[in-house]
JSON list of C-alpha atoms in Angstrom, two decimals:
[
{"chain": "O", "resi": 1458, "resn": "ASP", "atom": "CA", "xyz": [3.70, -13.25, -15.70]},
{"chain": "O", "resi": 1459, "resn": "THR", "atom": "CA", "xyz": [3.48, -9.73, -14.33]},
{"chain": "O", "resi": 1460, "resn": "ALA", "atom": "CA", "xyz": [0.16, -9.14, -12.60]},
{"chain": "O", "resi": 1461, "resn": "VAL", "atom": "CA", "xyz": [0.20, -5.33, -12.36]},
{"chain": "O", "resi": 1462, "resn": "SER", "atom": "CA", "xyz": [2.65, -3.57, -14.63]},
{"chain": "O", "resi": 1463, "resn": "GLN", "atom": "CA", "xyz": [3.52, 0.11, -14.75]},
{"chain": "O", "resi": 1464, "resn": "THR", "atom": "CA", "xyz": [5.51, 2.03, -17.31]},
{"chain": "O", "resi": 1465, "resn": "PRO", "atom": "CA", "xyz": [7.86, 3.73, -17.17]},
{"chain": "O", "resi": 1466, "resn": "LYS", "atom": "CA", "xyz": [9.75, 2.59, -14.09]},
{"chain": "O", "resi": 1467, "resn": "TYR", "atom": "CA", "xyz": [11.65, 5.87, -13.92]},
{"chain": "O", "resi": 1468, "resn": "LEU", "atom": "CA", "xyz": [10.59, 9.26, -15.20]},
{"chain": "O", "resi": 1469, "resn": "VAL", "atom": "CA", "xyz": [12.81, 12.32, -15.02]},
{"chain": "O", "resi": 1470, "resn": "THR", "atom": "CA", "xyz": [11.44, 15.55, -16.40]},
{"chain": "O", "resi": 1471, "resn": "GLN", "atom": "CA", "xyz": [11.43, 19.28, -15.94]},
{"chain": "O", "resi": 1472, "resn": "MET", "atom": "CA", "xyz": [8.99, 21.42, -14.06]},
{"chain": "O", "resi": 1473, "resn": "GLY", "atom": "CA", "xyz": [6.04, 22.52, -16.15]},
{"chain": "O", "resi": 1474, "resn": "ASN", "atom": "CA", "xyz": [6.01, 19.49, -18.44]},
{"chain": "O", "resi": 1475, "resn": "ASP", "atom": "CA", "xyz": [3.10, 17.09, -18.90]},
{"chain": "O", "resi": 1476, "resn": "LYS", "atom": "CA", "xyz": [3.67, 13.37, -18.44]},
{"chain": "O", "resi": 1477, "resn": "SER", "atom": "CA", "xyz": [1.73, 10.12, -18.28]},
{"chain": "O", "resi": 1478, "resn": "ILE", "atom": "CA", "xyz": [2.22, 6.87, -16.41]},
{"chain": "O", "resi": 1479, "resn": "LYS", "atom": "CA", "xyz": [0.56, 3.73, -17.71]},
{"chain": "O", "resi": 1480, "resn": "CYS", "atom": "CA", "xyz": [-0.78, 0.82, -15.70]},
{"chain": "O", "resi": 1481, "resn": "GLU", "atom": "CA", "xyz": [-2.15, -2.51, -16.80]},
{"chain": "O", "resi": 1482, "resn": "GLN", "atom": "CA", "xyz": [-3.34, -5.52, -14.82]},
{"chain": "O", "resi": 1483, "resn": "ASN", "atom": "CA", "xyz": [-3.94, -9.03, -16.07]},
{"chain": "O", "resi": 1484, "resn": "LEU", "atom": "CA", "xyz": [-5.66, -10.32, -12.94]},
{"chain": "O", "resi": 1485, "resn": "GLY", "atom": "CA", "xyz": [-9.18, -9.75, -14.20]},
{"chain": "O", "resi": 1486, "resn": "HIS", "atom": "CA", "xyz": [-9.85, -7.30, -11.37]},
{"chain": "O", "resi": 1487, "resn": "ASP", "atom": "CA", "xyz": [-12.57, -4.69, -11.66]},
{"chain": "O", "resi": 1488, "resn": "THR", "atom": "CA", "xyz": [-10.98, -2.02, -9.47]},
{"chain": "O", "resi": 1489, "resn": "MET", "atom": "CA", "xyz": [-7.71, -0.18, -9.97]},
{"chain": "O", "resi": 1490, "resn": "TYR", "atom": "CA", "xyz": [-5.98, 2.46, -7.86]},
{"chain": "O", "resi": 1491, "resn": "TRP", "atom": "CA", "xyz": [-3.24, 5.04, -7.90]},
{"chain": "O", "resi": 1492, "resn": "TYR", "atom": "CA", "xyz": [-1.17, 5.73, -4.79]},
{"chain": "O", "resi": 1493, "resn": "LYS", "atom": "CA", "xyz": [1.53, 8.29, -4.15]},
{"chain": "O", "resi": 1494, "resn": "GLN", "atom": "CA", "xyz": [4.49, 7.48, -1.91]},
{"chain": "O", "resi": 1495, "resn": "ASP", "atom": "CA", "xyz": [6.45, 10.51, -0.79]},
{"chain": "O", "resi": 1496, "resn": "SER", "atom": "CA", "xyz": [10.09, 10.75, 0.24]},
{"chain": "O", "resi": 1497, "resn": "LYS", "atom": "CA", "xyz": [9.20, 9.72, 3.79]},
{"chain": "O", "resi": 1498, "resn": "LYS", "atom": "CA", "xyz": [7.61, 6.54, 2.46]},
{"chain": "O", "resi": 1499, "resn": "PHE", "atom": "CA", "xyz": [4.10, 7.66, 3.32]},
{"chain": "O", "resi": 1500, "resn": "LEU", "atom": "CA", "xyz": [1.59, 5.91, 1.05]},
{"chain": "O", "resi": 1501, "resn": "LYS", "atom": "CA", "xyz": [-1.60, 7.74, 0.21]},
{"chain": "O", "resi": 1502, "resn": "ILE", "atom": "CA", "xyz": [-4.40, 6.81, -2.12]},
{"chain": "O", "resi": 1503, "resn": "MET", "atom": "CA", "xyz": [-5.11, 9.22, -4.96]},
{"chain": "O", "resi": 1504, "resn": "PHE", "atom": "CA", "xyz": [-7.79, 7.61, -7.11]},
{"chain": "O", "resi": 1505, "resn": "SER", "atom": "CA", "xyz": [-9.70, 4.41, -7.63]},
{"chain": "O", "resi": 1506, "resn": "TYR", "atom": "CA", "xyz": [-11.72, 3.26, -10.61]},
{"chain": "O", "resi": 1507, "resn": "ASN", "atom": "CA", "xyz": [-14.22, 0.44, -10.71]},
{"chain": "O", "resi": 1508, "resn": "ASN", "atom": "CA", "xyz": [-14.86, -0.88, -14.19]},
{"chain": "O", "resi": 1509, "resn": "LYS", "atom": "CA", "xyz": [-13.90, 2.45, -15.74]},
{"chain": "O", "resi": 1510, "resn": "GLU", "atom": "CA", "xyz": [-15.94, 4.50, -13.25]},
{"chain": "O", "resi": 1511, "resn": "LEU", "atom": "CA", "xyz": [-14.26, 6.91, -10.81]},
{"chain": "O", "resi": 1512, "resn": "ILE", "atom": "CA", "xyz": [-14.94, 5.79, -7.24]},
{"chain": "O", "resi": 1513, "resn": "ILE", "atom": "CA", "xyz": [-12.36, 7.56, -5.07]},
{"chain": "O", "resi": 1514, "resn": "ASN", "atom": "CA", "xyz": [-10.80, 10.96, -5.65]},
{"chain": "O", "resi": 1515, "resn": "GLU", "atom": "CA", "xyz": [-8.78, 12.00, -2.65]},
{"chain": "O", "resi": 1516, "resn": "THR", "atom": "CA", "xyz": [-8.44, 15.78, -2.95]},
{"chain": "O", "resi": 1517, "resn": "VAL", "atom": "CA", "xyz": [-5.79, 15.48, -5.58]},
{"chain": "O", "resi": 1518, "resn": "PRO", "atom": "CA", "xyz": [-4.96, 18.63, -7.59]},
{"chain": "O", "resi": 1519, "resn": "ASN", "atom": "CA", "xyz": [-6.76, 18.96, -10.91]},
{"chain": "O", "resi": 1520, "resn": "ARG", "atom": "CA", "xyz": [-3.43, 18.64, -12.66]},
{"chain": "O", "resi": 1521, "resn": "PHE", "atom": "CA", "xyz": [-3.71, 14.91, -12.03]},
{"chain": "O", "resi": 1522, "resn": "SER", "atom": "CA", "xyz": [-6.19, 13.16, -14.28]},
{"chain": "O", "resi": 1523, "resn": "PRO", "atom": "CA", "xyz": [-6.69, 9.41, -14.30]},
{"chain": "O", "resi": 1524, "resn": "LYS", "atom": "CA", "xyz": [-7.99, 7.75, -17.42]},
{"chain": "O", "resi": 1525, "resn": "SER", "atom": "CA", "xyz": [-9.38, 4.25, -17.68]},
{"chain": "O", "resi": 1526, "resn": "PRO", "atom": "CA", "xyz": [-9.94, 3.09, -21.28]},
{"chain": "O", "resi": 1527, "resn": "ASP", "atom": "CA", "xyz": [-11.02, -0.33, -20.00]},
{"chain": "O", "resi": 1528, "resn": "LYS", "atom": "CA", "xyz": [-11.07, -2.12, -16.69]},
{"chain": "O", "resi": 1529, "resn": "ALA", "atom": "CA", "xyz": [-7.61, -3.58, -17.22]},
{"chain": "O", "resi": 1530, "resn": "HIS", "atom": "CA", "xyz": [-5.95, -0.19, -17.65]},
{"chain": "O", "resi": 1531, "resn": "LEU", "atom": "CA", "xyz": [-5.69, 2.91, -15.49]},
{"chain": "O", "resi": 1532, "resn": "ASN", "atom": "CA", "xyz": [-3.35, 5.61, -16.71]},
{"chain": "O", "resi": 1533, "resn": "LEU", "atom": "CA", "xyz": [-2.30, 8.70, -14.81]},
{"chain": "O", "resi": 1534, "resn": "HIS", "atom": "CA", "xyz": [-1.73, 11.96, -16.65]},
{"chain": "O", "resi": 1535, "resn": "ILE", "atom": "CA", "xyz": [-0.09, 14.86, -14.88]},
{"chain": "O", "resi": 1536, "resn": "ASN", "atom": "CA", "xyz": [-0.12, 18.39, -16.26]},
{"chain": "O", "resi": 1537, "resn": "SER", "atom": "CA", "xyz": [2.24, 21.24, -15.42]},
{"chain": "O", "resi": 1538, "resn": "LEU", "atom": "CA", "xyz": [4.48, 19.15, -13.20]},
{"chain": "O", "resi": 1539, "resn": "GLU", "atom": "CA", "xyz": [5.71, 20.76, -9.98]},
{"chain": "O", "resi": 1540, "resn": "LEU", "atom": "CA", "xyz": [8.66, 19.97, -7.74]},
{"chain": "O", "resi": 1541, "resn": "GLY", "atom": "CA", "xyz": [6.30, 18.57, -5.11]},
{"chain": "O", "resi": 1542, "resn": "ASP", "atom": "CA", "xyz": [5.11, 15.93, -7.54]},
{"chain": "O", "resi": 1543, "resn": "SER", "atom": "CA", "xyz": [8.40, 14.10, -7.16]},
{"chain": "O", "resi": 1544, "resn": "ALA", "atom": "CA", "xyz": [7.47, 10.76, -5.61]},
{"chain": "O", "resi": 1545, "resn": "VAL", "atom": "CA", "xyz": [6.95, 7.10, -6.37]},
{"chain": "O", "resi": 1546, "resn": "TYR", "atom": "CA", "xyz": [3.54, 6.39, -7.87]},
{"chain": "O", "resi": 1547, "resn": "PHE", "atom": "CA", "xyz": [2.05, 2.95, -7.42]},
{"chain": "O", "resi": 1548, "resn": "CYS", "atom": "CA", "xyz": [-0.76, 1.39, -9.36]},
{"chain": "O", "resi": 1549, "resn": "ALA", "atom": "CA", "xyz": [-2.79, -1.38, -7.71]},
{"chain": "O", "resi": 1550, "resn": "SER", "atom": "CA", "xyz": [-5.79, -3.56, -8.42]},
{"chain": "O", "resi": 1551, "resn": "SER", "atom": "CA", "xyz": [-8.25, -5.64, -6.44]},
{"chain": "O", "resi": 1552, "resn": "GLN", "atom": "CA", "xyz": [-11.53, -7.45, -6.87]},
{"chain": "O", "resi": 1553, "resn": "PRO", "atom": "CA", "xyz": [-14.34, -5.44, -5.28]},
{"chain": "O", "resi": 1554, "resn": "GLY", "atom": "CA", "xyz": [-17.56, -6.83, -4.00]},
{"chain": "O", "resi": 1555, "resn": "GLN", "atom": "CA", "xyz": [-15.45, -9.14, -1.89]},
{"chain": "O", "resi": 1556, "resn": "PHE", "atom": "CA", "xyz": [-14.66, -6.70, 0.83]},
{"chain": "O", "resi": 1557, "resn": "GLY", "atom": "CA", "xyz": [-11.19, -6.88, 2.23]},
{"chain": "O", "resi": 1558, "resn": "GLN", "atom": "CA", "xyz": [-9.48, -8.39, -0.76]},
{"chain": "O", "resi": 1559, "resn": "PRO", "atom": "CA", "xyz": [-5.81, -7.43, -0.76]},
{"chain": "O", "resi": 1560, "resn": "GLN", "atom": "CA", "xyz": [-4.65, -5.00, -3.35]},
{"chain": "O", "resi": 1561, "resn": "HIS", "atom": "CA", "xyz": [-1.94, -6.13, -5.73]},
{"chain": "O", "resi": 1562, "resn": "PHE", "atom": "CA", "xyz": [0.62, -3.46, -6.49]},
{"chain": "O", "resi": 1563, "resn": "GLY", "atom": "CA", "xyz": [2.78, -2.67, -9.47]},
{"chain": "O", "resi": 1564, "resn": "ASP", "atom": "CA", "xyz": [6.49, -2.05, -8.99]},
{"chain": "O", "resi": 1565, "resn": "GLY", "atom": "CA", "xyz": [6.06, 1.71, -8.90]},
{"chain": "O", "resi": 1566, "resn": "THR", "atom": "CA", "xyz": [7.13, 4.62, -11.10]},
{"chain": "O", "resi": 1567, "resn": "ARG", "atom": "CA", "xyz": [9.73, 6.94, -9.65]},
{"chain": "O", "resi": 1568, "resn": "LEU", "atom": "CA", "xyz": [8.98, 10.46, -10.86]},
{"chain": "O", "resi": 1569, "resn": "SER", "atom": "CA", "xyz": [11.72, 13.07, -10.44]},
{"chain": "O", "resi": 1570, "resn": "ILE", "atom": "CA", "xyz": [11.08, 16.70, -11.28]},
{"chain": "O", "resi": 1571, "resn": "LEU", "atom": "CA", "xyz": [14.13, 18.82, -12.05]},
{"chain": "J", "resi": 127, "resn": "ALA", "atom": "CA", "xyz": [-12.19, 8.40, 11.28]},
{"chain": "J", "resi": 128, "resn": "GLN", "atom": "CA", "xyz": [-9.92, 5.55, 10.38]},
{"chain": "J", "resi": 129, "resn": "LYS", "atom": "CA", "xyz": [-6.27, 5.72, 11.30]},
{"chain": "J", "resi": 130, "resn": "VAL", "atom": "CA", "xyz": [-3.28, 3.40, 11.48]},
{"chain": "J", "resi": 131, "resn": "THR", "atom": "CA", "xyz": [-0.34, 4.15, 13.75]},
{"chain": "J", "resi": 132, "resn": "GLN", "atom": "CA", "xyz": [3.04, 2.50, 13.52]},
{"chain": "J", "resi": 133, "resn": "ALA", "atom": "CA", "xyz": [4.92, 4.16, 16.34]},
{"chain": "J", "resi": 134, "resn": "GLN", "atom": "CA", "xyz": [8.26, 2.55, 15.52]},
{"chain": "J", "resi": 135, "resn": "THR", "atom": "CA", "xyz": [9.80, 4.55, 12.70]},
{"chain": "J", "resi": 136, "resn": "GLU", "atom": "CA", "xyz": [12.96, 2.48, 12.48]},
{"chain": "J", "resi": 137, "resn": "ILE", "atom": "CA", "xyz": [14.23, -0.69, 14.17]},
{"chain": "J", "resi": 138, "resn": "SER", "atom": "CA", "xyz": [17.62, -2.37, 13.97]},
{"chain": "J", "resi": 139, "resn": "VAL", "atom": "CA", "xyz": [18.28, -5.87, 15.23]},
{"chain": "J", "resi": 140, "resn": "VAL", "atom": "CA", "xyz": [21.05, -8.37, 14.78]},
{"chain": "J", "resi": 141, "resn": "GLU", "atom": "CA", "xyz": [20.36, -11.35, 12.58]},
{"chain": "J", "resi": 142, "resn": "LYS", "atom": "CA", "xyz": [18.62, -14.29, 14.30]},
{"chain": "J", "resi": 143, "resn": "GLU", "atom": "CA", "xyz": [16.98, -12.04, 16.87]},
{"chain": "J", "resi": 144, "resn": "ASP", "atom": "CA", "xyz": [13.20, -11.90, 17.11]},
{"chain": "J", "resi": 145, "resn": "VAL", "atom": "CA", "xyz": [11.55, -8.57, 16.38]},
{"chain": "J", "resi": 146, "resn": "THR", "atom": "CA", "xyz": [8.00, -7.29, 16.77]},
{"chain": "J", "resi": 147, "resn": "LEU", "atom": "CA", "xyz": [6.53, -4.49, 14.70]},
{"chain": "J", "resi": 148, "resn": "ASP", "atom": "CA", "xyz": [3.66, -2.68, 16.37]},
{"chain": "J", "resi": 149, "resn": "CYS", "atom": "CA", "xyz": [0.45, -1.53, 14.71]},
{"chain": "J", "resi": 150, "resn": "VAL", "atom": "CA", "xyz": [-2.44, 0.26, 16.40]},
{"chain": "J", "resi": 151, "resn": "TYR", "atom": "CA", "xyz": [-5.55, 1.18, 14.47]},
{"chain": "J", "resi": 152, "resn": "GLU", "atom": "CA", "xyz": [-8.64, 3.33, 14.96]},
{"chain": "J", "resi": 153, "resn": "THR", "atom": "CA", "xyz": [-12.01, 2.69, 13.39]},
{"chain": "J", "resi": 154, "resn": "ARG", "atom": "CA", "xyz": [-15.67, 3.17, 14.23]},
{"chain": "J", "resi": 155, "resn": "ASP", "atom": "CA", "xyz": [-16.72, 0.24, 12.10]},
{"chain": "J", "resi": 156, "resn": "THR", "atom": "CA", "xyz": [-17.29, -3.21, 13.50]},
{"chain": "J", "resi": 157, "resn": "THR", "atom": "CA", "xyz": [-16.43, -4.76, 10.16]},
{"chain": "J", "resi": 158, "resn": "TYR", "atom": "CA", "xyz": [-12.98, -4.09, 8.80]},
{"chain": "J", "resi": 159, "resn": "TYR", "atom": "CA", "xyz": [-9.84, -5.73, 7.46]},
{"chain": "J", "resi": 160, "resn": "LEU", "atom": "CA", "xyz": [-6.24, -5.33, 8.53]},
{"chain": "J", "resi": 161, "resn": "PHE", "atom": "CA", "xyz": [-3.23, -5.94, 6.32]},
{"chain": "J", "resi": 162, "resn": "TRP", "atom": "CA", "xyz": [0.53, -6.06, 6.42]},
{"chain": "J", "resi": 163, "resn": "TYR", "atom": "CA", "xyz": [2.64, -5.24, 3.39]},
{"chain": "J", "resi": 164, "resn": "LYS", "atom": "CA", "xyz": [6.41, -5.47, 2.94]},
{"chain": "J", "resi": 165, "resn": "GLN", "atom": "CA", "xyz": [8.45, -3.05, 0.84]},
{"chain": "J", "resi": 166, "resn": "PRO", "atom": "CA", "xyz": [12.00, -4.37, 0.34]},
{"chain": "J", "resi": 167, "resn": "PRO", "atom": "CA", "xyz": [14.84, -2.10, -0.84]},
{"chain": "J", "resi": 168, "resn": "SER", "atom": "CA", "xyz": [13.93, -2.94, -4.45]},
{"chain": "J", "resi": 169, "resn": "GLY", "atom": "CA", "xyz": [10.76, -0.90, -3.91]},
{"chain": "J", "resi": 170, "resn": "GLU", "atom": "CA", "xyz": [7.85, -3.19, -4.73]},
{"chain": "J", "resi": 171, "resn": "LEU", "atom": "CA", "xyz": [4.96, -3.67, -2.30]},
{"chain": "J", "resi": 172, "resn": "VAL", "atom": "CA", "xyz": [4.37, -7.26, -1.26]},
{"chain": "J", "resi": 173, "resn": "PHE", "atom": "CA", "xyz": [1.16, -8.39, 0.41]},
{"chain": "J", "resi": 174, "resn": "LEU", "atom": "CA", "xyz": [1.83, -10.47, 3.54]},
{"chain": "J", "resi": 175, "resn": "ILE", "atom": "CA", "xyz": [-1.42, -11.04, 5.36]},
{"chain": "J", "resi": 176, "resn": "ARG", "atom": "CA", "xyz": [-5.07, -10.03, 5.69]},
{"chain": "J", "resi": 177, "resn": "ARG", "atom": "CA", "xyz": [-7.15, -10.41, 8.83]},
{"chain": "J", "resi": 178, "resn": "ASN", "atom": "CA", "xyz": [-10.85, -9.61, 9.23]},
{"chain": "J", "resi": 179, "resn": "SER", "atom": "CA", "xyz": [-12.29, -8.00, 12.33]},
{"chain": "J", "resi": 180, "resn": "PHE", "atom": "CA", "xyz": [-14.24, -11.11, 13.32]},
{"chain": "J", "resi": 181, "resn": "ASP", "atom": "CA", "xyz": [-11.25, -13.40, 13.38]},
{"chain": "J", "resi": 182, "resn": "GLU", "atom": "CA", "xyz": [-8.93, -12.82, 16.31]},
{"chain": "J", "resi": 183, "resn": "GLN", "atom": "CA", "xyz": [-7.01, -16.02, 15.84]},
{"chain": "J", "resi": 184, "resn": "ASN", "atom": "CA", "xyz": [-3.30, -15.49, 15.65]},
{"chain": "J", "resi": 185, "resn": "GLU", "atom": "CA", "xyz": [-1.63, -16.48, 12.43]},
{"chain": "J", "resi": 186, "resn": "ILE", "atom": "CA", "xyz": [1.73, -18.09, 11.84]},
{"chain": "J", "resi": 187, "resn": "SER", "atom": "CA", "xyz": [3.45, -18.44, 8.50]},
{"chain": "J", "resi": 188, "resn": "GLY", "atom": "CA", "xyz": [6.96, -19.80, 8.78]},
{"chain": "J", "resi": 189, "resn": "ARG", "atom": "CA", "xyz": [9.03, -17.27, 10.72]},
{"chain": "J", "resi": 190, "resn": "TYR", "atom": "CA", "xyz": [6.23, -14.69, 10.56]},
{"chain": "J", "resi": 191, "resn": "SER", "atom": "CA", "xyz": [3.41, -14.42, 13.06]},
{"chain": "J", "resi": 192, "resn": "TRP", "atom": "CA", "xyz": [0.65, -11.93, 13.67]},
{"chain": "J", "resi": 193, "resn": "ASN", "atom": "CA", "xyz": [-1.15, -11.09, 16.90]},
{"chain": "J", "resi": 194, "resn": "PHE", "atom": "CA", "xyz": [-4.55, -9.43, 16.48]},
{"chain": "J", "resi": 195, "resn": "GLN", "atom": "CA", "xyz": [-6.14, -8.05, 19.65]},
{"chain": "J", "resi": 196, "resn": "LYS", "atom": "CA", "xyz": [-9.38, -6.10, 19.27]},
{"chain": "J", "resi": 197, "resn": "SER", "atom": "CA", "xyz": [-9.32, -5.12, 22.96]},
{"chain": "J", "resi": 198, "resn": "THR", "atom": "CA", "xyz": [-6.24, -3.00, 22.34]},
{"chain": "J", "resi": 199, "resn": "SER", "atom": "CA", "xyz": [-6.92, -2.29, 18.64]},
{"chain": "J", "resi": 200, "resn": "SER", "atom": "CA", "xyz": [-3.56, -3.77, 17.75]},
{"chain": "J", "resi": 201, "resn": "PHE", "atom": "CA", "xyz": [-2.30, -6.01, 14.99]},
{"chain": "J", "resi": 202, "resn": "ASN", "atom": "CA", "xyz": [1.35, -6.69, 15.71]},
{"chain": "J", "resi": 203, "resn": "PHE", "atom": "CA", "xyz": [3.76, -8.54, 13.48]},
{"chain": "J", "resi": 204, "resn": "THR", "atom": "CA", "xyz": [6.62, -10.69, 14.80]},
{"chain": "J", "resi": 205, "resn": "ILE", "atom": "CA", "xyz": [9.54, -12.05, 12.82]},
{"chain": "J", "resi": 206, "resn": "THR", "atom": "CA", "xyz": [11.29, -14.92, 14.53]},
{"chain": "J", "resi": 207, "resn": "ALA", "atom": "CA", "xyz": [14.96, -15.65, 13.90]},
{"chain": "J", "resi": 208, "resn": "SER", "atom": "CA", "xyz": [15.28, -12.63, 11.65]},
{"chain": "J", "resi": 209, "resn": "GLN", "atom": "CA", "xyz": [17.36, -12.76, 8.48]},
{"chain": "J", "resi": 210, "resn": "VAL", "atom": "CA", "xyz": [19.08, -10.06, 6.47]},
{"chain": "J", "resi": 211, "resn": "VAL", "atom": "CA", "xyz": [16.48, -10.58, 3.70]},
{"chain": "J", "resi": 212, "resn": "ASP", "atom": "CA", "xyz": [13.81, -9.39, 6.13]},
{"chain": "J", "resi": 213, "resn": "SER", "atom": "CA", "xyz": [15.26, -5.88, 5.92]},
{"chain": "J", "resi": 214, "resn": "ALA", "atom": "CA", "xyz": [12.48, -3.74, 4.49]},
{"chain": "J", "resi": 215, "resn": "VAL", "atom": "CA", "xyz": [9.83, -1.18, 5.28]},
{"chain": "J", "resi": 216, "resn": "TYR", "atom": "CA", "xyz": [6.72, -2.83, 6.68]},
{"chain": "J", "resi": 217, "resn": "PHE", "atom": "CA", "xyz": [3.30, -1.23, 6.39]},
{"chain": "J", "resi": 218, "resn": "CYS", "atom": "CA", "xyz": [0.23, -1.98, 8.43]},
{"chain": "J", "resi": 219, "resn": "ALA", "atom": "CA", "xyz": [-3.06, -1.01, 6.76]},
{"chain": "J", "resi": 220, "resn": "LEU", "atom": "CA", "xyz": [-6.80, -0.85, 7.43]},
{"chain": "J", "resi": 221, "resn": "SER", "atom": "CA", "xyz": [-9.84, -1.15, 5.18]},
{"chain": "J", "resi": 222, "resn": "GLU", "atom": "CA", "xyz": [-13.37, -0.44, 6.43]},
{"chain": "J", "resi": 223, "resn": "ALA", "atom": "CA", "xyz": [-16.57, -1.95, 5.09]},
{"chain": "J", "resi": 224, "resn": "GLY", "atom": "CA", "xyz": [-18.44, 0.30, 2.69]},
{"chain": "J", "resi": 225, "resn": "ARG", "atom": "CA", "xyz": [-15.45, 2.51, 2.05]},
{"chain": "J", "resi": 226, "resn": "ASP", "atom": "CA", "xyz": [-15.01, 1.54, -1.58]},
{"chain": "J", "resi": 227, "resn": "ASP", "atom": "CA", "xyz": [-12.21, -0.81, -0.66]},
{"chain": "J", "resi": 228, "resn": "LYS", "atom": "CA", "xyz": [-10.04, 2.14, 0.30]},
{"chain": "J", "resi": 229, "resn": "ILE", "atom": "CA", "xyz": [-6.98, 1.10, 2.27]},
{"chain": "J", "resi": 230, "resn": "ILE", "atom": "CA", "xyz": [-5.40, 3.45, 4.78]},
{"chain": "J", "resi": 231, "resn": "PHE", "atom": "CA", "xyz": [-1.72, 2.78, 5.37]},
{"chain": "J", "resi": 232, "resn": "GLY", "atom": "CA", "xyz": [0.36, 3.46, 8.44]},
{"chain": "J", "resi": 233, "resn": "LYS", "atom": "CA", "xyz": [3.58, 5.39, 7.95]},
{"chain": "J", "resi": 234, "resn": "GLY", "atom": "CA", "xyz": [5.64, 2.23, 7.94]},
{"chain": "J", "resi": 235, "resn": "THR", "atom": "CA", "xyz": [8.43, 0.80, 10.07]},
{"chain": "J", "resi": 236, "resn": "ARG", "atom": "CA", "xyz": [11.87, 0.52, 8.52]},
{"chain": "J", "resi": 237, "resn": "LEU", "atom": "CA", "xyz": [13.49, -2.69, 9.72]},
{"chain": "J", "resi": 238, "resn": "HIS", "atom": "CA", "xyz": [17.24, -3.21, 9.48]},
{"chain": "J", "resi": 239, "resn": "ILE", "atom": "CA", "xyz": [18.57, -6.71, 10.08]},
{"chain": "J", "resi": 240, "resn": "LEU", "atom": "CA", "xyz": [22.29, -6.49, 10.78]},
{"chain": "J", "resi": 241, "resn": "PRO", "atom": "CA", "xyz": [24.52, -9.43, 9.85]}
]
């Protein structure tokens, strides 16, 4: 059973388009995250949600908008895509309130902007 | 400010050699957690280990071992008798108490195990 699943796995689109990436976790965790991994493999947190409430927003452009319909889902919508948005986006989840719990990651979504 | 430094960008060793991946961290907190994650060529991120700041015991898991030294702010990772399947990017990471479970990752070390 997949613990954290992201769709799609690959996303190729043109500059200026709007796209969404979906994430679902079946671990019963309360907190979910989005990370961006650039071409140099640098992993940086973008957002975190705890039980549908935004907790972390790391100076990400307004074009990126996370949406959490329930605590098992955290989707990422990106407007007006730019070349610099090309990256691998990872969703993750963990159980808060138990500080230091490892985050469980999805397999990533590779976004390529043409 | 919290920071994780992995000075080794890329390492290549021949299979069966031992290899150590270095990790140095900075934090002002006395309570924190350190992690290692593996990212194989297939791209997924795999959790390897978590260590809290109050537990300096070294950990061994099969061919993997971790050396945590608060005196030098280091959390190094050693693979003994390396295998080709160990080829991956390895990330060291830090999480501070009261920081909303935010994890700061190092830039990773790409490890090549040559047959």
